[in-house]
Short mmCIF file of C-alpha atoms in Angstrom, two decimals:
data_model
loop_
_atom_site.label_atom_id
_atom_site.label_comp_id
_atom_site.label_asym_id
_atom_site.label_seq_id
_atom_site.Cartn_x
_atom_site.Cartn_y
_atom_site.Cartn_z
CA MET A 1 150.91 150.32 42.43
CA THR A 2 150.30 147.31 44.63
CA THR A 3 149.65 143.80 43.43
CA PRO A 4 146.09 142.51 44.03
CA PRO A 5 145.93 139.77 46.69
CA SER A 6 144.70 137.19 44.16
CA GLN A 7 147.65 137.79 41.84
CA PRO A 8 150.90 136.01 42.77
CA PRO A 9 154.07 138.06 43.00
CA GLY A 10 156.89 137.38 40.56
CA GLN A 11 158.91 134.19 41.09
CA LEU A 12 156.32 132.79 43.49
CA GLY A 13 157.89 129.36 43.81
CA LEU A 14 156.44 126.58 45.95
CA LEU A 15 155.51 126.01 49.56
CA ASP A 16 158.11 124.40 51.80
CA LEU A 17 156.83 120.89 52.53
CA SER A 18 158.41 118.30 54.82
CA VAL A 19 157.02 114.97 55.98
CA ASP A 20 157.89 112.74 58.91
CA LEU A 21 156.41 109.83 60.85
CA SER A 22 155.41 109.40 64.47
CA VAL A 23 157.66 106.33 64.85
CA PRO A 24 161.10 105.55 63.41
CA GLN A 25 159.99 102.11 62.21
CA VAL A 26 156.50 100.91 61.26
CA TYR A 27 155.49 97.29 61.92
CA SER A 28 152.49 95.36 60.63
CA GLY A 29 149.42 95.42 62.83
CA THR A 30 150.23 98.85 64.30
CA ASP A 31 149.03 102.40 63.65
CA PHE A 32 151.21 105.38 62.86
CA THR A 33 150.73 109.07 62.17
CA VAL A 34 152.02 111.08 59.22
CA TYR A 35 152.95 114.73 59.85
CA LEU A 36 153.07 117.17 56.95
CA HIS A 37 154.76 120.49 57.80
CA ILE A 38 153.66 123.34 55.50
CA LYS A 39 155.74 126.52 55.72
CA ASN A 40 154.83 129.72 53.92
CA PRO A 41 158.05 131.12 52.39
CA PHE A 42 156.31 134.00 50.59
CA SER A 43 155.86 137.60 51.62
CA VAL A 44 152.07 137.29 51.40
CA PRO A 45 149.65 135.06 53.32
CA VAL A 46 148.26 131.90 51.76
CA TRP A 47 145.02 130.04 52.35
CA ILE A 48 145.21 126.23 52.43
CA ASP A 49 142.10 124.85 50.72
CA LYS A 50 142.74 121.17 51.29
CA VAL A 51 145.46 118.59 51.88
CA ASP A 52 144.91 114.98 50.89
CA MET A 53 146.89 111.79 50.42
CA SER A 54 146.88 109.08 47.77
CA LEU A 55 146.53 106.04 50.01
CA PRO A 56 147.85 102.61 48.96
CA THR A 57 145.30 99.82 49.17
CA GLN A 58 147.47 97.95 51.69
CA LEU A 59 147.07 100.71 54.30
CA PHE A 60 143.98 101.87 56.16
CA TRP A 61 142.75 105.33 57.08
CA ARG A 62 141.83 105.68 60.74
CA LYS A 63 139.05 108.21 60.46
CA PRO A 64 139.01 110.49 63.51
CA GLU A 65 136.02 110.01 65.79
CA LEU A 66 134.25 113.30 66.37
CA ARG A 67 132.53 113.35 69.73
CA GLU A 68 129.20 115.02 69.28
CA PRO A 69 126.75 115.65 72.11
CA PRO A 70 123.81 113.24 72.05
CA LYS A 71 120.82 114.62 70.21
CA GLU A 72 117.76 115.14 72.33
CA PRO A 73 114.62 113.62 70.81
CA VAL A 74 112.08 116.10 69.50
CA LEU A 75 109.27 114.22 71.22
CA PRO A 76 109.23 113.15 74.86
CA GLU A 77 109.43 109.43 75.43
CA ALA A 78 105.84 109.21 76.68
CA GLU A 79 104.52 111.08 73.63
CA ALA A 80 106.49 108.86 71.25
CA ALA A 81 105.12 105.75 72.96
CA ARG A 82 101.57 107.09 72.69
CA LEU A 83 101.93 107.85 68.98
CA THR A 84 103.43 104.43 68.31
CA ALA A 85 100.53 102.69 70.06
CA ALA A 86 98.00 104.81 68.14
CA VAL A 87 99.62 103.96 64.81
CA LYS A 88 99.54 100.23 65.57
CA GLU A 89 95.89 100.46 66.66
CA ARG A 90 94.92 102.22 63.42
CA GLN A 91 96.83 99.65 61.35
CA ALA A 92 94.86 96.87 63.02
CA ARG A 93 91.62 98.76 62.38
CA ILE A 94 92.54 99.25 58.70
CA ARG A 95 93.10 95.50 58.27
CA GLN A 96 89.77 94.79 59.97
CA LEU A 97 87.93 97.23 57.69
CA ALA A 98 89.61 95.72 54.62
CA GLU A 99 88.29 92.29 55.62
CA GLU A 100 84.79 93.70 56.20
CA SER A 101 84.86 95.45 52.82
CA ALA A 102 85.57 92.15 51.10
CA GLU A 103 82.41 90.63 52.63
CA VAL A 104 80.05 93.50 51.70
CA PRO A 105 77.69 92.67 48.79
CA PRO A 106 78.44 94.55 45.55
CA GLU A 107 75.06 96.26 45.58
CA SER A 108 75.81 97.98 48.93
CA VAL A 109 77.73 100.82 47.31
CA ASP A 110 77.22 103.33 50.10
CA GLN A 111 78.54 100.92 52.71
CA VAL A 112 81.64 100.18 50.61
CA TRP A 113 82.41 103.88 50.13
CA GLY A 114 81.88 104.51 53.83
CA ILE A 115 84.46 101.85 54.69
CA ARG A 116 86.92 103.30 52.17
CA ASP A 117 86.49 106.81 53.57
CA GLU A 118 87.21 105.56 57.06
CA ILE A 119 90.32 103.70 55.84
CA ASP A 120 91.55 106.89 54.14
CA ARG A 121 91.05 108.90 57.34
CA LEU A 122 92.94 106.30 59.38
CA ARG A 123 95.82 106.23 56.89
CA GLU A 124 96.01 110.02 56.86
CA ALA A 125 96.20 110.08 60.65
CA ASN A 126 98.89 107.40 60.60
CA THR A 127 100.90 109.37 58.04
CA ARG A 128 100.74 112.47 60.23
CA ASP A 129 101.78 110.67 63.41
CA GLN A 130 104.42 108.64 61.63
CA ALA A 131 106.00 111.80 60.28
CA ARG A 132 106.29 113.11 63.83
CA LEU A 133 107.90 109.86 64.94
CA ASP A 134 110.32 109.79 62.01
CA GLY A 135 111.41 113.34 62.67
CA ALA A 136 111.93 112.58 66.34
CA ASP A 137 114.38 109.70 66.15
CA ASP A 138 115.41 109.42 62.47
CA GLN A 139 113.30 106.30 61.97
CA LEU A 140 111.45 105.15 58.88
CA ASN A 141 108.32 103.10 59.44
CA LEU A 142 106.62 101.75 56.31
CA ASP A 143 103.41 99.73 55.99
CA VAL A 144 102.92 98.36 52.46
CA SER A 145 99.91 96.31 51.41
CA GLY A 146 98.03 95.22 48.31
CA GLU A 147 100.06 95.02 45.10
CA SER A 148 102.23 98.05 45.78
CA THR A 149 105.89 98.23 44.75
CA VAL A 150 108.15 100.48 46.83
CA ASN A 151 111.84 101.27 46.22
CA LEU A 152 113.65 102.94 49.11
CA HIS A 153 116.84 104.94 48.63
CA GLY A 154 118.81 106.78 51.28
CA ARG A 155 119.59 106.05 54.90
CA ALA A 156 117.87 106.17 58.27
CA SER A 157 119.16 105.13 61.66
CA ARG A 158 116.34 102.57 61.88
CA THR A 159 113.95 101.25 59.24
CA ASN A 160 110.80 99.27 60.05
CA VAL A 161 108.94 97.77 57.09
CA SER A 162 105.64 95.88 57.29
CA VAL A 163 104.57 94.08 54.10
CA SER A 164 101.28 92.32 53.47
CA GLY A 165 99.56 90.88 50.42
CA GLN A 166 101.55 90.88 47.18
CA ALA A 167 103.43 94.10 47.93
CA GLN A 168 107.15 94.30 47.16
CA VAL A 169 109.68 96.50 48.94
CA THR A 170 113.27 96.94 47.74
CA LEU A 171 115.89 98.63 49.94
CA PHE A 172 118.90 100.12 48.17
CA ALA A 173 121.72 100.51 50.69
CA ASP A 174 124.49 101.99 48.60
CA ARG A 175 127.92 101.22 50.05
CA PRO A 176 130.42 104.05 49.84
CA ALA A 177 133.33 103.33 47.54
CA GLU A 178 136.75 102.74 49.01
CA ARG A 179 138.49 106.06 49.26
CA GLU A 180 141.81 106.25 47.44
CA ARG A 181 142.35 109.88 48.49
CA VAL A 182 141.94 110.70 52.16
CA PRO A 183 142.06 114.12 53.85
CA LEU A 184 144.52 115.37 56.43
CA ILE A 185 143.62 117.54 59.43
CA GLY A 186 145.33 120.90 59.91
CA SER A 187 146.12 122.75 63.12
CA LEU A 188 144.75 126.10 61.92
CA PRO A 189 141.00 126.78 62.00
CA GLY A 190 139.23 126.66 58.67
CA GLY A 191 139.43 129.82 56.59
CA VAL A 192 142.43 131.23 58.51
CA ALA A 193 145.43 132.33 56.45
CA LEU A 194 148.93 130.95 56.88
CA GLU A 195 150.99 134.06 57.47
CA PRO A 196 154.46 134.60 55.90
CA GLY A 197 157.14 132.55 57.64
CA SER A 198 154.57 130.50 59.60
CA THR A 199 154.27 126.72 59.62
CA ASP A 200 151.11 124.63 59.80
CA VAL A 201 151.15 120.92 60.66
CA TRP A 202 148.66 118.57 58.99
CA THR A 203 148.23 115.05 60.35
CA ILE A 204 146.61 111.77 59.40
CA ARG A 205 146.50 108.44 61.23
CA LEU A 206 147.01 105.28 59.21
CA GLY A 207 146.69 101.59 60.06
CA THR A 208 148.55 98.55 58.78
CA PRO A 209 147.27 95.00 58.12
CA ARG A 210 147.47 92.51 60.98
CA ASN A 211 148.31 89.34 59.09
CA PRO A 212 150.75 86.62 60.25
CA PHE A 213 151.78 86.02 56.63
CA PHE A 214 152.53 89.67 55.96
CA VAL A 215 155.49 90.21 53.62
CA PRO A 216 157.66 93.29 54.33
CA ALA A 217 157.38 96.01 51.70
CA SER A 218 157.81 99.75 51.17
CA TYR A 219 154.81 101.93 50.36
CA ARG A 220 154.90 105.35 48.73
CA LEU A 221 152.57 108.01 50.12
CA GLN A 222 151.77 110.94 47.82
CA LEU A 223 150.55 114.12 49.55
CA ASN A 224 148.88 116.99 47.71
CA VAL A 225 148.38 120.57 48.94
CA VAL A 226 145.91 122.94 47.25
CA TYR A 227 146.14 126.61 48.23
CA GLY A 228 145.52 130.14 47.05
CA LEU A 229 146.72 133.67 47.72
CA ALA A 230 143.22 134.88 48.57
CA PRO A 231 140.46 133.41 50.73
CA GLU A 232 137.99 131.15 49.00
CA GLN A 233 134.80 132.99 48.05
CA THR A 234 131.59 131.47 49.37
CA GLY A 235 129.39 133.38 46.94
CA SER A 236 129.59 134.85 43.45
CA PRO A 237 130.39 138.60 43.66
CA LEU A 238 129.08 140.96 41.01
CA PRO A 239 131.47 141.93 38.19
CA GLY A 240 133.51 145.01 38.98
CA THR A 241 133.19 144.64 42.75
CA PRO A 242 136.15 143.78 45.03
CA GLY A 243 136.86 140.06 44.86
CA SER A 244 135.15 139.60 41.50
CA GLU A 245 138.42 138.61 39.80
CA ARG A 246 139.01 134.91 39.30
CA ARG A 247 140.78 133.30 42.23
CA ARG A 248 143.94 131.49 41.25
CA VAL A 249 144.57 128.08 42.84
CA PHE A 250 147.96 126.42 43.18
CA ALA A 251 149.05 122.92 44.09
CA ASN A 252 152.12 121.41 45.71
CA THR A 253 152.96 117.75 46.04
CA THR A 254 155.45 115.72 48.03
CA ALA A 255 156.03 112.02 48.63
CA LEU A 256 157.15 109.78 51.44
CA THR A 257 158.28 106.15 51.33
CA VAL A 258 157.25 104.11 54.38
CA PRO A 259 159.09 100.80 54.89
CA LEU A 260 156.79 98.35 56.64
CA LYS A 261 158.27 95.39 58.49
CA ALA A 262 156.63 92.29 59.92
CA ALA A 263 155.90 92.43 63.63
CA LEU A 264 158.00 90.31 65.96
CA TRP A 265 155.04 88.13 66.88
CA ASN A 266 154.63 87.21 63.18
CA VAL A 267 158.22 85.97 63.00
CA MET A 268 158.03 84.16 66.33
CA THR A 269 154.84 82.40 65.23
CA GLY A 270 156.68 81.15 62.17
CA GLY A 271 159.63 80.11 64.34
CA VAL A 272 157.39 78.08 66.65
CA ALA A 273 155.71 76.37 63.71
CA GLY A 274 159.07 75.64 62.05
CA GLY A 275 160.57 74.36 65.30
CA LEU A 276 157.70 71.92 65.82
CA VAL A 277 157.92 70.63 62.24
CA GLY A 278 161.72 70.33 62.40
CA SER A 279 161.65 68.50 65.72
CA LEU A 280 159.01 66.06 64.45
CA GLY A 281 161.05 65.51 61.28
CA ARG A 282 164.18 64.69 63.28
CA SER A 283 162.26 62.32 65.56
CA LEU A 284 160.74 60.60 62.53
CA GLN A 285 164.17 60.23 60.93
CA GLU A 286 165.59 58.68 64.09
CA ALA A 287 162.64 56.32 64.47
CA GLN A 288 162.63 55.51 60.72
CA SER A 289 158.88 54.73 60.80
CA LEU A 290 155.66 56.10 62.22
CA SER A 291 154.99 52.94 64.24
CA ALA A 292 158.41 53.15 65.89
CA LEU A 293 157.82 56.83 66.60
CA ALA A 294 154.50 56.00 68.27
CA HIS A 295 156.25 53.56 70.63
CA GLN A 296 158.82 56.08 71.80
CA PRO A 297 158.40 57.53 75.32
CA LEU A 298 155.95 60.42 75.24
CA GLY A 299 158.07 62.48 77.61
CA THR A 300 161.08 62.34 75.30
CA THR A 301 159.07 63.49 72.27
CA LEU A 302 157.36 66.32 74.16
CA GLY A 303 160.68 67.41 75.63
CA SER A 304 162.20 67.67 72.15
CA LEU A 305 159.25 69.71 70.92
CA VAL A 306 159.35 72.10 73.86
CA LEU A 307 163.11 72.55 73.53
CA ALA A 308 162.78 73.27 69.81
CA VAL A 309 160.08 75.90 70.47
CA ILE A 310 162.17 77.62 73.18
CA LEU A 311 165.37 77.67 71.14
CA SER A 312 163.56 78.87 68.01
CA GLY A 313 161.91 81.74 69.86
CA ALA A 314 165.18 82.72 71.53
CA ALA A 315 167.10 82.65 68.25
CA ILE A 316 164.51 84.86 66.51
CA VAL A 317 164.50 87.40 69.34
CA PHE A 318 168.31 87.41 69.30
CA ALA A 319 168.41 88.00 65.55
CA ALA A 320 165.79 90.77 65.78
CA ARG A 321 167.51 92.61 68.65
CA LYS A 322 171.13 92.25 67.62
CA SER A 323 172.19 95.50 65.96
CA GLU A 324 174.70 93.94 63.54
CA ALA A 325 173.27 90.51 62.94
CA PRO A 326 174.84 88.61 60.02
CA SER A 327 172.69 88.37 56.91
CA PHE A 328 172.16 84.62 57.24
CA VAL A 329 170.29 85.08 60.54
CA THR A 330 168.29 88.15 59.56
CA VAL A 331 164.64 87.12 59.84
CA GLU A 332 162.09 89.48 58.31
CA ASP A 333 158.76 87.65 58.09
CA PHE A 334 156.75 84.56 58.99
CA TRP A 335 158.45 82.33 56.44
CA GLY A 336 161.89 83.40 57.58
CA GLY A 337 160.85 82.41 61.09
CA VAL A 338 159.67 79.03 59.78
CA LEU A 339 163.06 78.44 58.18
CA VAL A 340 165.03 79.34 61.29
CA GLY A 341 162.72 77.31 63.51
CA PHE A 342 162.96 74.28 61.24
CA LEU A 343 166.78 74.40 61.22
CA ILE A 344 166.90 74.58 65.01
CA GLY A 345 164.19 71.96 65.49
CA TYR A 346 165.88 69.56 63.06
CA SER A 347 169.53 70.15 64.00
CA GLY A 348 169.06 70.88 67.71
CA THR A 349 171.43 72.97 69.81
CA ALA A 350 174.16 72.88 67.17
CA ALA A 351 172.08 75.04 64.80
CA PHE A 352 171.20 77.40 67.66
CA THR A 353 174.88 77.90 68.46
CA GLU A 354 175.75 78.39 64.79
CA LEU A 355 173.01 80.98 64.26
CA THR A 356 173.46 83.00 67.45
CA GLY A 357 177.06 82.34 68.42
CA LEU A 358 175.86 81.48 71.94
CA PRO A 359 176.53 78.13 73.63
CA ALA A 360 173.38 76.07 74.13
#
């Protein structure tokens, strides 16, 4: 007797999951890709329903851009222009008739009803033509008058609203909530089984914040895999027919810790700022007053500032590139760069030699 496909064999276990990154080290302001390798260790095929990730708020999901062919308009351009002009002409005629109706004496009932009938016919024609225009280019054109109150929900590529009188129009543009769980993209087509011993790779592209004051940190990514031992049913089969048994769904989870470091430009920016402040502090200490500092030769002051900037940048690059840099010169973020730059700007070449071991 064989086991039904929807029933797991004994000692089913879990899928083999492994995660790696597209780069050995992730820096702030850059994108990286997460690869999830799913291997089927069972003797039966499995169907992957979905794979998603619990995304930390400090990271961004780079949603893939699907290139779709441009949609051809339902109406030719000349026909759309003709309908638009006709709608505008009828709207002007409706306003004119409304003004004439206000001037008609109350006893002229037939004339008033004649004007109202004509307005209704014009509005009906406008509704018909406007529907053709809206279906052609996903536009919504709305003309509200009198004391009407209109609430619009939903979305259109373009919305044109004309309001007259005491009418009120409220547009509700609901913003989608920030997604905490984002999907991954698999290499197999949808609905295709992962055969025994085969491996499928799911990917997702993430972005990191580009902030000069970014503080290095490690972020934990939690990935979830939902799968079954039978294909997902699109309909509801009748009881007693093949596939009518309840489909069992399983879940696997794995995690990955991503250490995120500050980009080199962040640290160098801090080093330049610290070098300038340190050099100005040393000049002020030597001059002992702001007035004396103002009377110093401009070339000497500028030369000190430029030298401090160059030495600070060189020291930070040296500390970042040296494979076994001592802990006291390890610079990890903007504020570490400010500290190193200030020491070099204030102490001069002596601090540069002490930090790098190179003669200045």
